[in-house]
Coordinates of C-alpha atoms and ligand atoms in Angstrom, one line a residue:
M1 CA 18.6 50.6 79.4
T2 CA 22.2 51.6 79.8
D3 CA 24.6 51.1 82.6
A4 CA 25.2 54.8 82.9
P5 CA 24.6 56.0 86.5
Q6 CA 21.5 58.0 86.8
A7 CA 22.0 61.6 87.6
V8 CA 20.7 62.3 91.1
P9 CA 20.5 65.5 93.1
T10 CA 24.0 65.9 94.6
P11 CA 24.9 68.2 97.5
K12 CA 27.6 70.7 96.7
P13 CA 31.2 69.6 97.4
G14 CA 32.0 69.3 101.1
I15 CA 28.5 68.8 102.5
L16 CA 28.7 65.1 102.8
D17 CA 32.1 65.4 104.5
I18 CA 30.4 67.1 107.4
A19 CA 29.8 64.8 110.4
P20 CA 26.2 65.2 111.5
Y21 CA 25.9 67.0 114.8
V22 CA 24.9 64.7 117.6
G23 CA 23.1 66.6 120.4
G24 CA 22.9 65.6 124.0
K25 CA 20.7 62.4 124.2
S26 CA 17.4 62.8 126.0
R27 CA 16.1 59.2 126.5
I28 CA 17.1 56.1 128.3
E29 CA 15.3 52.9 127.4
G30 CA 12.9 51.9 130.2
V31 CA 13.3 55.1 132.2
A32 CA 10.3 57.3 132.2
E33 CA 11.9 60.5 133.4
P34 CA 15.6 60.5 133.2
M35 CA 17.7 63.2 134.6
K36 CA 19.0 65.1 131.6
L37 CA 22.3 66.7 132.4
S38 CA 23.7 66.5 128.8
S39 CA 22.9 69.8 127.2
N40 CA 23.8 72.5 129.8
E41 CA 20.1 73.5 130.1
N42 CA 19.0 75.5 133.1
A43 CA 18.3 73.1 135.9
L44 CA 15.5 75.4 137.2
G45 CA 13.8 75.5 133.8
A46 CA 12.4 78.8 132.5
G47 CA 11.4 81.5 135.0
E48 CA 7.8 82.1 135.9
K49 CA 7.7 85.4 134.0
A50 CA 8.9 83.8 130.8
R51 CA 6.4 81.0 131.1
E52 CA 3.6 83.4 131.6
A53 CA 4.7 85.5 128.6
Y54 CA 5.0 82.3 126.5
A55 CA 1.5 81.2 127.5
A56 CA 0.1 84.7 126.8
A57 CA 1.6 84.6 123.3
A58 CA -0.8 81.9 122.3
G59 CA -3.3 84.6 121.6
H60 CA -1.3 85.9 118.7
I61 CA 0.6 83.0 117.2
H62 CA -1.4 83.4 114.0
M63 CA 0.5 86.6 113.3
Y64 CA 4.0 86.8 111.9
P65 CA 6.6 87.9 114.4
D66 CA 8.1 91.4 114.2
G67 CA 10.9 90.9 111.8
R68 CA 13.0 93.6 113.5
A69 CA 12.4 92.1 117.0
A70 CA 11.9 95.7 118.1
R71 CA 10.7 95.0 121.7
L72 CA 13.4 92.5 122.4
R73 CA 16.0 94.6 120.6
D74 CA 15.2 97.5 122.9
A75 CA 15.1 95.3 126.0
V76 CA 18.5 93.8 125.2
A77 CA 20.0 97.1 124.4
E78 CA 18.7 98.6 127.6
H79 CA 19.7 95.6 129.8
H80 CA 23.3 95.5 128.5
G81 CA 23.8 99.1 127.6
L82 CA 24.2 98.4 123.9
E83 CA 23.2 100.3 120.7
P84 CA 20.0 98.6 119.4
E85 CA 20.9 98.9 115.7
R86 CA 24.0 96.9 116.3
L87 CA 22.2 93.7 117.5
I88 CA 21.6 90.6 115.4
F89 CA 18.9 88.2 116.6
G90 CA 19.0 84.6 115.6
N91 CA 17.2 81.2 116.1
G92 CA 19.6 80.5 118.9
S93 CA 23.1 82.0 118.8
D94 CA 23.9 79.0 116.6
E95 CA 22.0 80.8 113.8
V96 CA 24.1 83.9 114.4
F97 CA 27.3 81.9 113.8
A98 CA 25.8 80.4 110.7
L99 CA 24.8 83.8 109.4
L100 CA 28.2 85.2 110.0
N101 CA 29.8 82.3 108.2
Q102 CA 27.4 82.6 105.3
C103 CA 28.1 86.3 105.1
Y104 CA 31.9 86.3 105.2
L105 CA 33.1 82.9 103.8
T106 CA 33.7 82.0 100.2
P107 CA 35.1 78.6 99.2
G108 CA 38.7 78.2 100.2
D109 CA 38.5 80.7 103.0
N110 CA 38.9 79.5 106.6
I111 CA 37.8 80.0 110.1
V112 CA 40.2 79.5 113.1
T113 CA 39.0 78.1 116.4
G114 CA 40.4 76.2 119.3
Q115 CA 41.0 72.4 119.1
Y116 CA 38.2 71.9 121.6
G117 CA 36.0 74.8 120.4
F118 CA 32.3 74.5 120.0
L119 CA 31.3 72.4 117.0
A120 CA 28.5 74.7 115.8
Y121 CA 31.1 77.1 114.4
R122 CA 32.7 74.4 112.2
I123 CA 29.6 72.9 110.7
S124 CA 28.3 76.1 109.0
A125 CA 31.9 77.0 108.0
K126 CA 32.1 73.7 106.1
A127 CA 28.7 74.2 104.6
N128 CA 30.1 77.4 103.0
Q129 CA 33.0 75.3 101.6
A130 CA 35.5 76.9 104.0
E131 CA 38.2 75.2 105.9
V132 CA 38.4 74.9 109.6
K133 CA 41.8 75.5 111.2
L134 CA 42.1 74.3 114.7
A135 CA 44.6 75.8 117.2
P136 CA 46.0 73.3 119.7
E137 CA 44.8 73.6 123.3
P138 CA 47.4 71.7 125.3
G139 CA 46.0 73.4 128.4
F140 CA 42.4 72.7 127.4
K141 CA 41.8 76.4 126.8
A142 CA 42.0 78.6 123.8
E143 CA 45.6 79.9 123.5
V144 CA 46.1 83.4 121.9
D145 CA 49.4 82.6 120.3
A146 CA 48.3 79.2 119.0
I147 CA 45.2 80.9 117.4
L148 CA 47.3 83.7 115.8
E149 CA 49.7 81.1 114.4
Q150 CA 46.8 79.5 112.4
V151 CA 45.6 82.9 111.0
D152 CA 46.5 83.5 107.4
E153 CA 45.3 85.7 104.5
R154 CA 42.3 83.4 103.9
T155 CA 41.1 83.6 107.5
K156 CA 37.8 85.4 107.7
L157 CA 36.6 84.6 111.2
V158 CA 38.2 83.6 114.5
Y159 CA 35.9 82.0 117.0
I160 CA 36.5 81.7 120.7
S161 CA 34.0 80.9 123.5
S162 CA 34.7 82.3 126.9
P163 CA 33.7 80.4 128.9
S164 CA 34.2 77.5 126.5
N165 CA 32.2 74.4 126.0
P166 CA 33.0 71.6 126.7
T167 CA 36.2 72.4 128.6
G168 CA 34.7 75.1 130.9
S169 CA 37.9 77.2 130.5
Y170 CA 37.8 80.9 129.8
N171 CA 40.0 83.6 128.4
T172 CA 40.9 86.5 130.6
A173 CA 40.0 90.0 129.5
E174 CA 43.7 90.6 129.0
E175 CA 44.0 87.6 126.7
T176 CA 41.0 88.5 124.7
R177 CA 42.3 92.1 124.2
R178 CA 45.6 90.8 123.1
L179 CA 44.1 88.4 120.6
H180 CA 42.0 91.2 119.1
Q181 CA 44.9 93.6 118.9
A182 CA 47.1 91.0 117.1
L183 CA 44.5 90.0 114.5
P184 CA 44.6 91.5 111.1
P185 CA 41.7 94.0 110.7
H186 CA 40.0 92.0 108.0
V187 CA 39.4 89.1 110.4
L188 CA 36.1 89.1 112.3
L189 CA 36.6 88.0 115.9
V190 CA 33.5 86.2 117.3
I191 CA 33.5 86.0 121.1
D192 CA 30.8 83.5 122.2
E193 CA 29.6 84.4 125.7
A194 CA 26.9 81.8 126.1
Y195 CA 27.9 81.1 129.7
A196 CA 28.8 84.7 130.7
E197 CA 26.3 84.9 133.5
F198 CA 27.8 81.9 135.3
V199 CA 31.3 83.3 135.5
A200 CA 32.6 84.3 138.9
E201 CA 36.3 84.7 138.1
P202 CA 37.5 88.3 138.5
D203 CA 39.9 88.3 135.6
W204 CA 37.1 87.6 133.1
E205 CA 35.1 90.5 131.6
T206 CA 32.4 90.7 129.0
S207 CA 33.8 91.8 125.7
F208 CA 30.8 94.1 125.0
P209 CA 33.0 97.2 125.8
L210 CA 35.8 95.9 123.6
A211 CA 33.4 95.3 120.8
R212 CA 31.8 98.7 121.1
D213 CA 35.0 100.5 119.8
S214 CA 36.0 97.9 117.2
D215 CA 35.1 97.3 113.6
N216 CA 35.8 93.5 113.8
I217 CA 34.3 92.0 116.9
V218 CA 31.0 90.2 117.4
V219 CA 30.0 89.2 120.9
T220 CA 27.2 86.6 121.1
R221 CA 24.8 85.7 124.0
T222 CA 22.0 83.2 124.3
F223 CA 18.7 82.8 126.1
S224 CA 19.3 79.1 126.2
K225 CA 21.4 78.9 129.4
I226 CA 20.9 81.4 132.2
H227 CA 17.3 82.2 131.0
G228 CA 16.3 78.6 130.5
L229 CA 14.8 79.1 127.1
G230 CA 16.8 76.6 125.0
G231 CA 13.6 75.2 123.5
L232 CA 12.6 78.5 122.1
R233 CA 15.8 79.2 120.2
I234 CA 16.8 82.8 120.8
G235 CA 20.3 84.3 120.7
F236 CA 21.9 87.5 119.6
G237 CA 25.1 89.1 118.5
Y238 CA 26.4 92.6 119.2
A239 CA 28.3 93.5 116.1
P240 CA 29.8 96.5 114.2
L241 CA 26.9 98.3 112.4
K242 CA 28.3 97.3 109.0
V243 CA 28.3 93.6 110.1
A244 CA 24.8 93.8 111.5
E245 CA 23.6 95.4 108.3
A246 CA 25.2 92.8 106.1
V247 CA 23.7 89.9 108.1
D248 CA 20.3 91.6 107.9
R249 CA 20.4 91.2 104.1
I250 CA 20.6 87.4 104.2
R251 CA 18.8 86.3 107.4
L252 CA 15.3 84.9 107.0
P253 CA 12.9 87.7 107.7
F254 CA 11.1 86.0 110.5
N255 CA 13.8 84.0 112.1
V256 CA 12.7 84.4 115.7
S257 CA 9.2 83.2 116.7
V258 CA 6.4 85.2 118.4
P259 CA 6.5 83.1 121.7
G260 CA 10.3 83.2 121.7
L261 CA 10.4 87.0 121.4
E262 CA 7.8 87.5 124.2
A263 CA 9.4 85.0 126.5
A264 CA 12.8 86.5 126.0
V265 CA 11.7 90.0 126.9
A266 CA 10.1 88.7 130.1
A267 CA 13.1 86.6 131.0
L268 CA 15.4 89.5 130.7
G269 CA 13.3 91.4 133.2
D270 CA 13.3 88.4 135.6
E271 CA 16.3 89.2 137.7
A272 CA 15.2 86.9 140.5
H273 CA 15.3 83.8 138.2
Q274 CA 18.7 84.8 136.8
K275 CA 20.0 85.2 140.3
A276 CA 18.6 81.8 141.5
S277 CA 20.0 80.1 138.4
R278 CA 23.4 81.6 138.9
E279 CA 23.4 80.8 142.7
L280 CA 22.5 77.2 142.1
V281 CA 25.5 76.8 139.8
H282 CA 27.8 78.6 142.1
A283 CA 26.7 76.5 145.1
W284 CA 27.0 73.1 143.3
R285 CA 29.8 73.5 140.7
P286 CA 32.4 73.4 143.5
R287 CA 30.7 70.7 145.4
L288 CA 30.4 68.5 142.3
T289 CA 34.0 69.2 141.5
Q290 CA 35.3 68.3 144.9
A291 CA 33.2 65.2 145.3
I292 CA 34.1 63.8 141.9
K293 CA 37.8 64.6 142.4
G294 CA 37.5 62.7 145.7
F295 CA 36.6 59.6 143.8
G296 CA 39.9 59.8 141.8
F297 CA 38.6 61.3 138.6
D298 CA 39.9 64.6 137.1
V299 CA 37.6 67.6 137.0
F300 CA 38.6 70.6 134.9
P301 CA 38.0 74.0 136.5
S302 CA 34.8 75.3 135.0
A303 CA 33.4 78.8 134.6
G304 CA 30.1 77.5 133.1
N305 CA 27.1 75.6 134.3
F306 CA 28.7 72.3 133.7
V307 CA 31.8 70.3 134.6
L308 CA 34.1 68.3 132.4
V309 CA 35.2 65.1 134.1
R310 CA 38.1 62.9 132.9
F311 CA 38.3 59.2 133.6
P312 CA 41.9 58.3 133.2
D313 CA 41.5 54.6 134.1
E314 CA 41.6 51.9 131.5
T315 CA 38.7 50.0 133.0
R316 CA 36.8 52.7 134.9
N317 CA 36.8 54.8 131.8
A318 CA 34.4 57.4 130.4
A319 CA 32.3 54.9 128.4
A320 CA 31.8 52.7 131.5
A321 CA 31.0 55.7 133.6
N322 CA 28.5 56.8 131.0
D323 CA 26.8 53.4 131.0
Y324 CA 26.7 53.3 134.8
L325 CA 25.1 56.8 135.0
N326 CA 22.6 55.8 132.3
S327 CA 21.7 52.7 134.4
K328 CA 20.9 55.1 137.2
G329 CA 18.6 57.2 134.9
I330 CA 21.2 60.0 134.5
I331 CA 22.1 61.3 131.0
V332 CA 25.4 63.1 130.7
R333 CA 27.3 64.1 127.6
P334 CA 30.1 62.0 126.0
V335 CA 32.4 64.3 124.2
G336 CA 34.3 62.0 121.9
G337 CA 33.1 64.3 119.0
Y338 CA 35.3 67.0 120.5
G339 CA 38.3 64.7 120.6
L340 CA 37.8 64.1 124.3
P341 CA 36.9 60.4 124.4
D342 CA 38.0 59.9 128.0
C343 CA 35.8 62.7 129.3
L344 CA 32.1 63.3 130.1
R345 CA 30.5 66.6 130.4
I346 CA 27.9 67.0 133.2
T347 CA 25.5 69.9 133.6
V348 CA 25.1 71.2 137.1
G349 CA 21.6 70.2 138.0
T350 CA 19.2 70.7 140.9
E351 CA 20.3 69.6 144.3
D352 CA 18.6 66.2 143.9
Q353 CA 20.2 65.7 140.5
N354 CA 23.6 66.6 141.7
R355 CA 23.4 64.3 144.7
A356 CA 22.3 61.5 142.3
V357 CA 25.4 62.1 140.1
I358 CA 27.7 62.1 143.1
D359 CA 26.1 58.9 144.5
A360 CA 26.3 57.2 141.2
L361 CA 29.9 58.2 140.5
S362 CA 30.9 57.2 144.1
E363 CA 29.4 53.7 143.4
F364 CA 31.1 53.5 140.0
A365 CA 34.4 54.4 141.5
A366 CA 34.1 51.7 144.1
Q367 CA 33.6 49.0 141.5
A368 CA 36.5 46.6 141.0
Ligands
LIG1 C1 24.8 76.3 124.5 C2 25.8 77.1 123.7 C3 25.5 78.1 122.9 C4 24.0 78.5 122.7 O1 23.5 78.1 121.6 P1 22.0 78.5 121.2 O2 22.0 78.2 119.7 O3 21.9 80.0 121.5 O4 21.1 77.7 122.0 C5 26.4 78.8 122.2 N1 27.7 78.5 122.4 C6 28.1 77.6 123.2 C7 29.6 77.4 123.4 C8 27.2 76.8 123.9 O5 27.6 75.8 124.7

């Protein structure tokens, strides 16, 4: 025997530097059915039509899915007025980000995103041995000039989400256009519109039209939020044809499942469920905001189906609030991983859930 260390399989450089993603927690010890308001899921669940399509899919789950997702492709193209061949489908929009990163990043390249930008963009960038450059967000929203300042000749992708998670802020159509205009043409601008359907602000616009006429914009959407299909993992990107064709070469051939495809087609046609989901958020987002502000905590303006609450007190801080909510069977999302340790993100829930949150935070605020 020698003292030489045994060779063991070793991940390529950088992999072990990636902090593992911690999702919203879903359990509280001793609570059978906690209120889960930690992952911005649809409080109404999936719609009736999607559930029926999902159940009906049981009859053909022995067959591989259509690798081109043709029916969903046509349905999405029709619904949003997009060219079907320019769509990329993924196992959630998370996979679309990962595919774009895999397609465009070589070691030493970088992506640029906002300081509080969604973590999914960063993880797969690092997996491709690229660097992540963060643009400061002093106003808790992506700033065009701060992003541009980070862009250099090794920048391959810029990611913004509008509305953004976890801050809830958004970029106006004007800001998004200005960002795109100022970017060098070799940089792919990814505009994540996961929460598009919840926006009510008149100066926001979808970037689908902007993307239509550009060679370097991808707009992503998801079935996880407004459609309530987070568990089925379906998202898509609307990309320049050349980008869609490049991604098609590397994606797994059957990356979206049979039940997922069927449920997504049905969900897209279920206008009533989309409307009810949107109206629930529009009714309760302002009420939650007002109530929580009334208890002396800060609530950021949100364009999504969640609110970000800041607990500025030393004692009545975010960790204590989180513990208190947990003790009432309510799970929310600590966002220390985003550099916001004094905040909690709370999904807008059903009426009962929202009232429970308000009651719990009222009691918490009244504590000495
Ligand atoms: C929830 C969310 C998504 C959706 O991710 P999926 O993989 O499609 O479930 C994308 N971007 C942001 C910012 C989100 O919060």
